[in-house]
Amino acid sequence: MRKHDKKGFLGISFGWLFALIVGAFILFLAIFFAVQFVNTQGAAQNIVTSKSLGILLDPLETGYEQSKVTYVDLGIETTIENACSDVGEFGEHSIRTSQELFGRESVGVFAASFSNKYIFAEDEISGKEFYIFSQQFSFPFKVSDLIFILPKDQFYCFVNADSEMQQLIFDLGLQTIRNVSSEMQCRANEMSVCFTGGKCDIHVNQNEGYTLKENVRMYFETEALLFASIFSSTELYECQLQRVMKRVAHLAELYSEKKSFLATRECTTIVDVSALQIMAEDFENSEDILLIKEEKESVARINENSRCRLW
Amino acid sequence: MVKQAQFKIQQTAFMLVALTIFFVLVGLVFLGFQFSNTREDADQLKADQATLLVSKLANSPEFSCEQAFNENKENCVDFDKILVLSENKEKYSNFWGVSDIKLRKIYPEIEGEVMCTKENYPECNVVHFIEEEIRGNYVSNFVSLCRKEMGEREVYTKCELAMLLVSYEEYYEE
């Protein structure tokens, strides 16, 4: 009997070869889908974190109090990116978070968007822990609470701030802001903010009502906007201010209609917010604050002395 | 011999295909389970959002009394203002990120559900802000509902008890 011992090139049968090839293909598919799944879960986790962060901001709505502080510990290194759009009735603020997953940064999408929140921060902030505080903004009626997000390891050094500002910082209890009398006392890792001239990263001119940052002037009115101009990037500040003024315009319209409605119920007032509404609707950039603030003060005085107040 | 080899090859091929289909099915079941967890997470987030919102909504400028009644009142809703607001629903439809906000006056009691309009104000007990037909779960909070009322000689402040309700929609399967 003749033995068929003719050996092939590789010395293995076709069946084994077939099994090896298909097995390798199946293994490749399994690894591919596992990686895709991990990425999807990472993205989902980022979206949940963004949305949760936005929901955590809800209790910051102030009532009697002027400001509120809260502290958030996200547990892992997180980058929060802020995006603002002033399109639409109220505009929108979006948050995207990116967290470390298996040693790699997993980037989320701008899935958490809010029309009723006004968040001021740098465009991108990173850290595990954040201070979030809010300041009530009235113009002259309550418009909203402006929310500020500061990473715990971002330090500020306020140089020659007035006693009112110093007291406010003390009352907020933020450990990342120090009051000093000279910019020489600021540390290398601190962002210096000068209130009376000097060589600082940020300059605040309270007399003329603007903050100079990266050679850009951001005009402010009230303490809330002063904080916003210090802690926010210039683009985000301008965009959020646009959104805030849209809300002012809508609220002014609401009060105008309330005035007409109250007149039918024999509760009359001479407060006229129509000019304020128009100026808020035509608001283009922070410099327009210089034009609108006089009208706001006039309207506030009249309402204060009115028998039938609108707010 | 050749036929036997071919049969073995086919056997291996079928086995591998069957194994692949099996693992695909296992993967689909697992993904389905994960997706339902994601759905529950989304519903929980919506519930949390509605609960937090309802506790603070009365302090929102569109609702709050502020100093319209000559004193600071917390958890006070200005009835005059929200009646006007309810007629501007379209602008605020996506503003608060919930599916519905409703205010119901509970004391003094009014029989049935009377939707507030300028014609029947203040003898009404329901103000709707966003949607007319709601399917969802409600969370609620008690507030004082204040308005200006004309007395014999002068305008005075009248306050009643109301409930602010915020609705969120759960994920429904189509």
Short mmCIF file of C-alpha atoms in Angstrom, two decimals:
data_model
loop_
_atom_site.label_atom_id
_atom_site.label_comp_id
_atom_site.label_asym_id
_atom_site.label_seq_id
_atom_site.Cartn_x
_atom_site.Cartn_y
_atom_site.Cartn_z
CA MET A 1 0.00 0.00 0.00
CA ARG A 2 1.37 3.30 -1.00
CA LYS A 3 1.38 5.86 1.75
CA HIS A 4 0.20 9.27 0.87
CA ASP A 5 2.80 11.10 2.92
CA LYS A 6 3.35 13.91 0.48
CA LYS A 7 3.78 16.90 2.70
CA GLY A 8 2.44 20.32 1.72
CA PHE A 9 4.32 23.66 1.99
CA LEU A 10 3.23 24.43 5.55
CA GLY A 11 2.72 20.94 6.78
CA ILE A 12 -0.78 21.62 8.09
CA SER A 13 -4.10 20.51 6.74
CA PHE A 14 -6.52 22.84 4.94
CA GLY A 15 -9.03 22.44 7.76
CA TRP A 16 -6.59 23.79 10.33
CA LEU A 17 -5.60 26.65 8.05
CA PHE A 18 -9.22 27.57 7.48
CA ALA A 19 -9.92 27.42 11.24
CA LEU A 20 -6.90 29.64 12.00
CA ILE A 21 -7.88 32.30 9.47
CA VAL A 22 -11.52 32.44 10.49
CA GLY A 23 -10.58 32.32 14.17
CA ALA A 24 -8.23 35.26 13.76
CA PHE A 25 -10.97 37.17 11.95
CA ILE A 26 -13.47 36.48 14.75
CA LEU A 27 -10.92 37.54 17.35
CA PHE A 28 -10.29 40.77 15.45
CA LEU A 29 -14.04 41.49 15.32
CA ALA A 30 -14.41 40.77 19.04
CA ILE A 31 -11.56 43.16 19.98
CA PHE A 32 -12.86 45.80 17.57
CA PHE A 33 -16.38 45.76 19.03
CA ALA A 34 -15.04 45.68 22.59
CA VAL A 35 -13.02 48.84 21.96
CA GLN A 36 -16.05 50.49 20.30
CA PHE A 37 -18.18 49.56 23.28
CA VAL A 38 -15.68 51.02 25.74
CA ASN A 39 -15.58 54.27 23.72
CA THR A 40 -19.37 54.43 23.62
CA GLN A 41 -19.58 53.88 27.36
CA GLY A 42 -16.98 56.58 27.87
CA ALA A 43 -18.98 59.02 25.75
CA ALA A 44 -22.17 58.08 27.59
CA GLN A 45 -20.46 58.68 30.94
CA ASN A 46 -19.30 62.10 29.78
CA ILE A 47 -22.82 63.03 28.71
CA VAL A 48 -24.21 61.88 32.06
CA THR A 49 -21.55 63.92 33.87
CA SER A 50 -22.31 67.03 31.81
CA LYS A 51 -26.03 66.70 32.39
CA SER A 52 -25.55 65.96 36.10
CA LEU A 53 -23.33 69.01 36.44
CA GLY A 54 -26.02 71.17 34.85
CA ILE A 55 -28.68 69.75 37.16
CA LEU A 56 -26.45 70.37 40.18
CA LEU A 57 -26.52 74.07 39.24
CA ASP A 58 -30.30 74.27 39.80
CA PRO A 59 -30.15 74.72 43.59
CA LEU A 60 -27.92 77.75 43.05
CA GLU A 61 -31.03 79.82 42.29
CA THR A 62 -31.03 82.48 45.00
CA GLY A 63 -34.01 83.71 46.93
CA TYR A 64 -33.32 86.18 49.73
CA GLU A 65 -29.60 85.71 49.56
CA GLN A 66 -27.33 87.49 47.09
CA SER A 67 -24.93 84.63 46.54
CA LYS A 68 -24.46 80.92 47.13
CA VAL A 69 -21.43 78.67 47.03
CA THR A 70 -21.18 74.96 46.45
CA TYR A 71 -18.31 72.54 45.99
CA VAL A 72 -18.21 69.70 43.48
CA ASP A 73 -15.82 66.75 43.57
CA LEU A 74 -15.99 64.75 40.36
CA GLY A 75 -13.59 62.10 41.59
CA ILE A 76 -11.47 61.91 38.45
CA GLU A 77 -9.59 64.44 36.36
CA THR A 78 -12.23 66.18 34.25
CA THR A 79 -12.04 68.86 31.61
CA ILE A 80 -15.13 71.04 31.31
CA GLU A 81 -15.54 72.93 28.07
CA ASN A 82 -18.02 75.77 27.88
CA ALA A 83 -19.71 76.94 24.72
CA CYS A 84 -22.20 79.76 24.39
CA SER A 85 -24.66 80.61 21.66
CA ASP A 86 -26.82 83.76 21.63
CA VAL A 87 -29.08 82.48 18.84
CA GLY A 88 -32.78 82.12 19.59
CA GLU A 89 -35.09 83.62 22.19
CA PHE A 90 -32.72 83.10 25.11
CA GLY A 91 -29.56 81.62 23.60
CA GLU A 92 -27.97 78.56 25.07
CA HIS A 93 -25.03 77.46 27.16
CA SER A 94 -23.52 74.03 26.47
CA ILE A 95 -21.15 71.98 28.57
CA ARG A 96 -18.89 69.20 27.37
CA THR A 97 -16.91 67.10 29.78
CA SER A 98 -13.93 64.91 29.06
CA GLN A 99 -12.78 62.40 31.64
CA GLU A 100 -9.85 60.05 31.92
CA LEU A 101 -10.82 56.47 31.12
CA PHE A 102 -8.23 53.69 31.31
CA GLY A 103 -5.47 56.29 31.21
CA ARG A 104 -6.83 57.97 28.07
CA GLU A 105 -8.95 61.07 27.83
CA SER A 106 -12.42 60.26 26.62
CA VAL A 107 -13.94 63.29 24.91
CA GLY A 108 -17.69 63.82 25.20
CA VAL A 109 -20.05 65.79 23.03
CA PHE A 110 -21.81 69.10 23.73
CA ALA A 111 -24.91 67.28 24.88
CA ALA A 112 -25.85 69.23 28.00
CA SER A 113 -27.37 72.54 26.94
CA PHE A 114 -29.23 75.02 29.10
CA SER A 115 -31.31 78.04 28.14
CA ASN A 116 -31.96 79.18 31.69
CA LYS A 117 -28.42 79.18 33.05
CA TYR A 118 -25.65 81.73 32.61
CA ILE A 119 -22.30 80.19 33.38
CA PHE A 120 -19.11 82.21 33.43
CA ALA A 121 -15.76 80.44 33.37
CA GLU A 122 -12.76 80.05 31.12
CA ASP A 123 -13.52 78.25 27.85
CA GLU A 124 -11.80 75.13 29.17
CA ILE A 125 -11.24 74.30 32.84
CA SER A 126 -9.70 71.15 34.26
CA GLY A 127 -9.54 69.49 37.63
CA LYS A 128 -11.09 66.98 39.96
CA GLU A 129 -12.68 69.53 42.27
CA PHE A 130 -14.51 72.74 41.46
CA TYR A 131 -15.99 75.66 43.32
CA ILE A 132 -19.31 76.75 41.90
CA PHE A 133 -20.87 79.92 43.17
CA SER A 134 -23.67 82.20 42.04
CA GLN A 135 -24.36 85.90 42.30
CA GLN A 136 -27.75 87.45 41.83
CA PHE A 137 -27.94 89.82 38.88
CA SER A 138 -30.62 92.49 38.87
CA PHE A 139 -31.17 95.00 36.09
CA PRO A 140 -33.06 96.52 37.88
CA PHE A 141 -35.47 93.61 38.48
CA LYS A 142 -34.00 90.21 39.22
CA VAL A 143 -32.85 88.72 35.90
CA SER A 144 -30.98 85.59 36.87
CA ASP A 145 -28.22 84.17 38.95
CA LEU A 146 -24.87 84.26 37.24
CA ILE A 147 -22.97 81.06 37.89
CA PHE A 148 -19.20 80.87 38.17
CA ILE A 149 -17.16 77.69 37.98
CA LEU A 150 -13.61 77.77 39.30
CA PRO A 151 -11.23 74.82 39.46
CA LYS A 152 -10.01 74.33 43.01
CA ASP A 153 -6.41 74.60 41.87
CA GLN A 154 -6.88 77.91 40.01
CA PHE A 155 -5.78 80.62 42.41
CA TYR A 156 -6.49 84.35 42.28
CA CYS A 157 -4.77 87.22 43.98
CA PHE A 158 -6.84 90.40 44.36
CA VAL A 159 -4.61 93.45 44.71
CA ASN A 160 -5.97 96.51 46.56
CA ALA A 161 -9.61 95.50 46.27
CA ASP A 162 -11.92 97.85 48.18
CA SER A 163 -13.33 96.85 51.56
CA GLU A 164 -16.70 95.88 50.06
CA MET A 165 -15.05 93.47 47.63
CA GLN A 166 -12.82 92.08 50.34
CA GLN A 167 -15.83 91.45 52.57
CA LEU A 168 -17.65 89.75 49.69
CA ILE A 169 -14.71 87.42 49.02
CA PHE A 170 -14.50 86.64 52.72
CA ASP A 171 -18.24 85.93 52.90
CA LEU A 172 -18.09 83.60 49.90
CA GLY A 173 -15.44 81.58 51.69
CA LEU A 174 -13.54 80.75 48.51
CA GLN A 175 -10.12 79.52 49.48
CA THR A 176 -8.76 80.11 46.00
CA ILE A 177 -8.97 83.92 46.22
CA ARG A 178 -6.59 85.97 48.35
CA ASN A 179 -6.66 89.69 49.10
CA VAL A 180 -3.25 91.43 49.10
CA SER A 181 -2.08 95.02 49.15
CA SER A 182 0.60 94.76 46.46
CA GLU A 183 1.12 92.67 43.32
CA MET A 184 4.56 91.69 44.66
CA GLN A 185 2.74 89.56 47.22
CA CYS A 186 1.10 87.46 44.50
CA ARG A 187 2.55 83.99 44.00
CA ALA A 188 3.70 82.61 40.66
CA ASN A 189 0.77 80.21 40.38
CA GLU A 190 -1.81 82.90 41.09
CA MET A 191 -3.73 85.01 38.58
CA SER A 192 -3.26 88.60 39.74
CA VAL A 193 -6.15 91.06 39.59
CA CYS A 194 -5.32 94.75 40.18
CA PHE A 195 -8.04 97.15 41.29
CA THR A 196 -5.92 100.34 41.44
CA GLY A 197 -3.32 100.10 38.70
CA GLY A 198 -0.10 98.09 38.73
CA LYS A 199 1.27 95.20 36.72
CA CYS A 200 -1.27 92.41 36.86
CA ASP A 201 -2.79 89.79 34.61
CA ILE A 202 -6.19 91.44 34.93
CA HIS A 203 -7.00 95.10 35.60
CA VAL A 204 -10.28 96.29 37.04
CA ASN A 205 -11.29 99.94 36.62
CA GLN A 206 -14.27 100.37 38.89
CA ASN A 207 -14.65 104.09 38.16
CA GLU A 208 -15.12 103.61 34.44
CA GLY A 209 -16.73 100.21 34.89
CA TYR A 210 -14.55 97.87 32.86
CA THR A 211 -12.11 94.99 33.27
CA LEU A 212 -9.05 94.75 31.05
CA LYS A 213 -8.03 91.20 30.26
CA GLU A 214 -5.79 90.09 27.39
CA ASN A 215 -5.99 93.70 26.10
CA VAL A 216 -9.75 93.46 25.78
CA ARG A 217 -12.12 95.68 27.75
CA MET A 218 -15.17 94.03 29.25
CA TYR A 219 -17.62 96.53 30.64
CA PHE A 220 -19.64 95.60 33.69
CA GLU A 221 -22.41 96.91 35.86
CA THR A 222 -23.02 95.42 39.33
CA GLU A 223 -20.80 93.06 41.31
CA ALA A 224 -22.13 90.02 39.52
CA LEU A 225 -20.83 91.20 36.15
CA LEU A 226 -17.58 92.34 37.77
CA PHE A 227 -16.97 88.77 38.93
CA ALA A 228 -18.04 87.50 35.54
CA SER A 229 -15.50 89.70 33.77
CA ILE A 230 -12.70 88.47 36.06
CA PHE A 231 -13.43 84.74 35.99
CA SER A 232 -14.63 84.35 32.42
CA SER A 233 -12.91 84.36 29.05
CA THR A 234 -13.66 87.46 26.98
CA GLU A 235 -15.67 85.64 24.30
CA LEU A 236 -17.78 83.76 26.83
CA TYR A 237 -18.40 86.97 28.80
CA GLU A 238 -19.67 88.86 25.75
CA CYS A 239 -21.86 85.98 24.62
CA GLN A 240 -23.38 85.40 28.06
CA LEU A 241 -23.98 89.12 28.45
CA GLN A 242 -25.90 89.06 25.17
CA ARG A 243 -27.99 86.19 26.51
CA VAL A 244 -28.57 87.99 29.80
CA MET A 245 -29.77 91.08 27.97
CA LYS A 246 -32.19 88.95 25.94
CA ARG A 247 -33.64 87.81 29.24
CA VAL A 248 -33.81 91.43 30.41
CA ALA A 249 -35.75 92.28 27.24
CA HIS A 250 -38.20 89.41 27.75
CA LEU A 251 -38.71 90.29 31.40
CA ALA A 252 -39.20 93.96 30.54
CA GLU A 253 -41.86 92.92 28.04
CA LEU A 254 -43.49 90.77 30.73
CA TYR A 255 -43.56 93.73 33.14
CA SER A 256 -45.00 96.01 30.44
CA GLU A 257 -47.85 93.55 29.94
CA LYS A 258 -48.28 93.19 33.68
CA LYS A 259 -48.55 96.97 33.94
CA SER A 260 -51.37 97.01 31.33
CA PHE A 261 -53.10 94.12 33.09
CA LEU A 262 -52.86 95.75 36.53
CA ALA A 263 -54.29 98.98 35.11
CA THR A 264 -57.51 97.07 34.33
CA ARG A 265 -57.61 96.04 38.01
CA GLU A 266 -57.24 99.66 39.19
CA CYS A 267 -53.64 99.27 40.22
CA THR A 268 -51.82 101.85 38.16
CA THR A 269 -48.16 102.70 37.98
CA ILE A 270 -46.12 105.20 35.98
CA VAL A 271 -43.17 102.81 35.60
CA ASP A 272 -42.39 102.49 31.89
CA VAL A 273 -39.96 99.73 30.94
CA SER A 274 -40.48 99.94 27.18
CA ALA A 275 -37.29 102.00 26.66
CA LEU A 276 -35.32 99.50 28.74
CA GLN A 277 -36.79 96.67 26.67
CA ILE A 278 -35.76 98.30 23.39
CA MET A 279 -32.24 99.03 24.64
CA ALA A 280 -31.86 95.44 25.85
CA GLU A 281 -33.07 94.12 22.48
CA ASP A 282 -30.56 96.32 20.65
CA PHE A 283 -27.72 95.34 22.96
CA GLU A 284 -24.64 94.38 20.92
CA ASN A 285 -21.63 94.26 23.24
CA SER A 286 -20.62 95.07 26.81
CA GLU A 287 -19.86 98.70 25.92
CA ASP A 288 -23.63 99.25 25.50
CA ILE A 289 -23.92 98.87 29.27
CA LEU A 290 -22.77 102.49 29.55
CA LEU A 291 -25.90 103.54 27.62
CA ILE A 292 -28.42 101.26 29.27
CA LYS A 293 -27.46 101.66 32.93
CA GLU A 294 -28.93 105.13 33.29
CA GLU A 295 -32.30 103.97 32.01
CA LYS A 296 -32.15 101.01 34.39
CA GLU A 297 -31.47 103.31 37.38
CA SER A 298 -34.28 105.64 36.40
CA VAL A 299 -36.78 102.80 36.09
CA ALA A 300 -35.66 101.35 39.43
CA ARG A 301 -36.23 104.68 41.21
CA ILE A 302 -39.72 105.10 39.78
CA ASN A 303 -40.75 101.56 40.67
CA GLU A 304 -39.39 101.93 44.19
CA ASN A 305 -41.60 104.98 44.79
CA SER A 306 -44.62 103.56 43.03
CA ARG A 307 -47.81 102.69 44.94
CA CYS A 308 -48.33 99.69 42.71
CA ARG A 309 -44.92 98.16 42.15
CA LEU A 310 -44.23 95.91 39.20
CA TRP A 311 -41.36 94.11 40.96
CA MET B 1 -10.35 10.30 1.56
CA VAL B 2 -10.91 13.57 -0.29
CA LYS B 3 -14.59 13.50 0.54
CA GLN B 4 -13.78 12.91 4.17
CA ALA B 5 -11.43 15.92 4.19
CA GLN B 6 -14.02 18.10 2.51
CA PHE B 7 -16.59 16.99 5.04
CA LYS B 8 -14.28 17.94 7.89
CA ILE B 9 -13.65 21.36 6.36
CA GLN B 10 -17.37 21.96 6.06
CA GLN B 11 -17.83 20.78 9.63
CA THR B 12 -15.28 23.30 10.85
CA ALA B 13 -16.79 26.08 8.77
CA PHE B 14 -20.32 25.46 10.05
CA MET B 15 -19.07 25.26 13.60
CA LEU B 16 -17.29 28.59 13.29
CA VAL B 17 -20.30 30.28 11.68
CA ALA B 18 -22.59 28.93 14.40
CA LEU B 19 -20.17 30.12 17.07
CA THR B 20 -20.04 33.58 15.52
CA ILE B 21 -23.81 33.84 15.35
CA PHE B 22 -24.01 32.70 18.97
CA PHE B 23 -21.59 35.37 20.16
CA VAL B 24 -23.38 38.03 18.10
CA LEU B 25 -26.64 37.10 19.82
CA VAL B 26 -24.97 37.23 23.23
CA GLY B 27 -23.56 40.65 22.33
CA LEU B 28 -26.98 41.93 21.24
CA VAL B 29 -28.57 40.77 24.50
CA PHE B 30 -25.80 42.47 26.45
CA LEU B 31 -26.18 45.72 24.48
CA GLY B 32 -29.92 45.62 25.00
CA PHE B 33 -29.37 45.30 28.74
CA GLN B 34 -26.86 48.17 28.72
CA PHE B 35 -29.20 50.38 26.73
CA SER B 36 -32.01 49.82 29.19
CA ASN B 37 -29.61 50.88 31.99
CA THR B 38 -28.80 54.03 30.00
CA ARG B 39 -32.52 54.66 29.60
CA GLU B 40 -33.01 54.34 33.38
CA ASP B 41 -30.11 56.72 33.96
CA ALA B 42 -31.69 59.25 31.60
CA ASP B 43 -35.07 58.93 33.36
CA GLN B 44 -33.41 59.34 36.75
CA LEU B 45 -31.60 62.47 35.56
CA LYS B 46 -34.88 63.93 34.30
CA ALA B 47 -36.54 63.15 37.64
CA ASP B 48 -33.68 64.77 39.55
CA GLN B 49 -33.83 67.83 37.32
CA ALA B 50 -37.58 68.21 37.81
CA THR B 51 -37.29 67.78 41.60
CA LEU B 52 -34.53 70.39 41.90
CA LEU B 53 -36.26 72.78 39.54
CA VAL B 54 -39.60 72.70 41.35
CA SER B 55 -37.91 73.57 44.64
CA LYS B 56 -36.38 76.70 43.14
CA LEU B 57 -38.80 77.71 40.40
CA ALA B 58 -40.74 80.08 42.65
CA ASN B 59 -37.54 82.18 42.97
CA SER B 60 -37.16 82.46 39.22
CA PRO B 61 -37.77 86.07 38.02
CA GLU B 62 -40.71 85.01 35.84
CA PHE B 63 -42.54 83.61 38.87
CA SER B 64 -41.23 85.35 41.95
CA CYS B 65 -42.97 88.14 43.83
CA GLU B 66 -39.67 89.94 44.51
CA GLN B 67 -40.68 93.18 46.25
CA ALA B 68 -43.91 93.77 44.31
CA PHE B 69 -45.87 93.38 47.53
CA ASN B 70 -43.59 95.72 49.52
CA GLU B 71 -41.68 92.97 51.29
CA ASN B 72 -39.32 90.15 50.37
CA LYS B 73 -41.24 86.90 50.22
CA GLU B 74 -39.57 83.58 49.55
CA ASN B 75 -41.45 80.79 47.75
CA CYS B 76 -43.95 83.40 46.63
CA VAL B 77 -45.42 83.38 43.14
CA ASP B 78 -46.83 86.57 41.64
CA PHE B 79 -50.26 85.58 40.31
CA ASP B 80 -50.62 88.73 38.18
CA LYS B 81 -47.27 88.12 36.50
CA ILE B 82 -47.73 84.44 35.78
CA LEU B 83 -51.12 85.04 34.21
CA VAL B 84 -49.41 87.32 31.71
CA LEU B 85 -46.58 84.78 31.37
CA SER B 86 -49.00 81.97 30.54
CA GLU B 87 -50.07 83.96 27.48
CA ASN B 88 -46.46 83.95 26.20
CA LYS B 89 -46.01 80.18 26.37
CA GLU B 90 -44.30 79.81 22.99
CA LYS B 91 -41.22 81.78 24.03
CA TYR B 92 -40.69 79.69 27.14
CA SER B 93 -41.49 76.25 25.71
CA ASN B 94 -37.90 74.87 26.02
CA PHE B 95 -36.58 77.34 28.54
CA TRP B 96 -36.63 75.31 31.72
CA GLY B 97 -35.82 71.94 30.16
CA VAL B 98 -38.91 70.14 31.46
CA SER B 99 -42.00 69.04 29.62
CA ASP B 100 -44.57 71.00 31.62
CA ILE B 101 -45.00 73.49 34.43
CA LYS B 102 -48.39 73.94 35.99
CA LEU B 103 -49.67 75.95 38.92
CA ARG B 104 -52.75 74.85 40.81
CA LYS B 105 -54.43 76.98 43.46
CA ILE B 106 -55.46 74.71 46.31
CA TYR B 107 -56.83 77.19 48.88
CA PRO B 108 -59.40 78.69 48.73
CA GLU B 109 -60.71 75.70 46.90
CA ILE B 110 -62.45 75.99 43.54
CA GLU B 111 -64.49 73.06 42.27
CA GLY B 112 -63.13 71.31 39.23
CA GLU B 113 -60.29 72.51 37.05
CA VAL B 114 -60.75 76.08 35.84
CA MET B 115 -57.99 77.29 33.49
CA CYS B 116 -57.03 80.87 34.21
CA THR B 117 -57.63 83.55 31.59
CA LYS B 118 -57.90 87.33 31.88
CA GLU B 119 -61.67 86.99 31.75
CA ASN B 120 -62.13 84.66 34.74
CA TYR B 121 -59.11 85.83 36.79
CA PRO B 122 -58.78 85.39 39.77
CA GLU B 123 -61.75 82.99 40.05
CA CYS B 124 -59.78 80.14 38.54
CA ASN B 125 -57.33 77.56 39.81
CA VAL B 126 -55.01 76.28 37.07
CA VAL B 127 -52.30 78.03 35.08
CA HIS B 128 -50.41 76.11 32.41
CA PHE B 129 -47.08 77.35 31.15
CA ILE B 130 -45.78 75.02 28.54
CA GLU B 131 -47.96 72.24 27.22
CA GLU B 132 -51.68 71.56 27.16
CA GLU B 133 -51.55 67.76 26.99
CA ILE B 134 -49.00 66.12 29.19
CA ARG B 135 -47.88 62.56 29.57
CA GLY B 136 -45.33 62.24 32.30
CA ASN B 137 -44.68 62.28 36.03
CA TYR B 138 -45.17 65.34 38.21
CA VAL B 139 -43.16 66.61 41.17
CA SER B 140 -44.64 69.39 43.27
CA ASN B 141 -43.91 72.12 45.77
CA PHE B 142 -46.16 74.37 47.85
CA VAL B 143 -45.97 78.11 47.23
CA SER B 144 -47.87 81.20 48.28
CA LEU B 145 -49.78 82.78 45.42
CA CYS B 146 -50.06 86.54 45.82
CA ARG B 147 -51.78 89.24 43.78
CA LYS B 148 -52.95 92.85 43.99
CA GLU B 149 -56.58 93.16 44.94
CA MET B 150 -58.72 96.28 44.95
CA GLY B 151 -60.27 96.92 48.38
CA GLU B 152 -62.83 99.53 49.34
CA ARG B 153 -60.35 102.37 49.36
CA GLU B 154 -57.03 101.05 48.25
CA VAL B 155 -55.14 98.23 46.61
CA TYR B 156 -53.95 95.52 48.98
CA THR B 157 -52.03 92.26 48.72
CA LYS B 158 -53.97 89.03 48.81
CA CYS B 159 -52.13 85.71 49.19
CA GLU B 160 -53.48 82.19 48.76
CA LEU B 161 -52.01 78.70 48.78
CA ALA B 162 -50.97 76.96 45.58
CA MET B 163 -48.97 74.02 44.31
CA LEU B 164 -46.32 74.31 41.63
CA LEU B 165 -46.05 71.16 39.52
CA VAL B 166 -43.21 70.26 37.20
CA SER B 167 -43.53 67.37 34.81
CA TYR B 168 -40.82 65.32 33.16
CA GLU B 169 -41.33 62.75 30.44
CA GLU B 170 -39.96 59.28 30.86
CA TYR B 171 -38.54 57.43 27.88
CA TYR B 172 -41.35 55.68 26.05
CA GLU B 173 -40.87 52.85 23.58
CA GLU B 174 -42.34 53.60 20.16
#
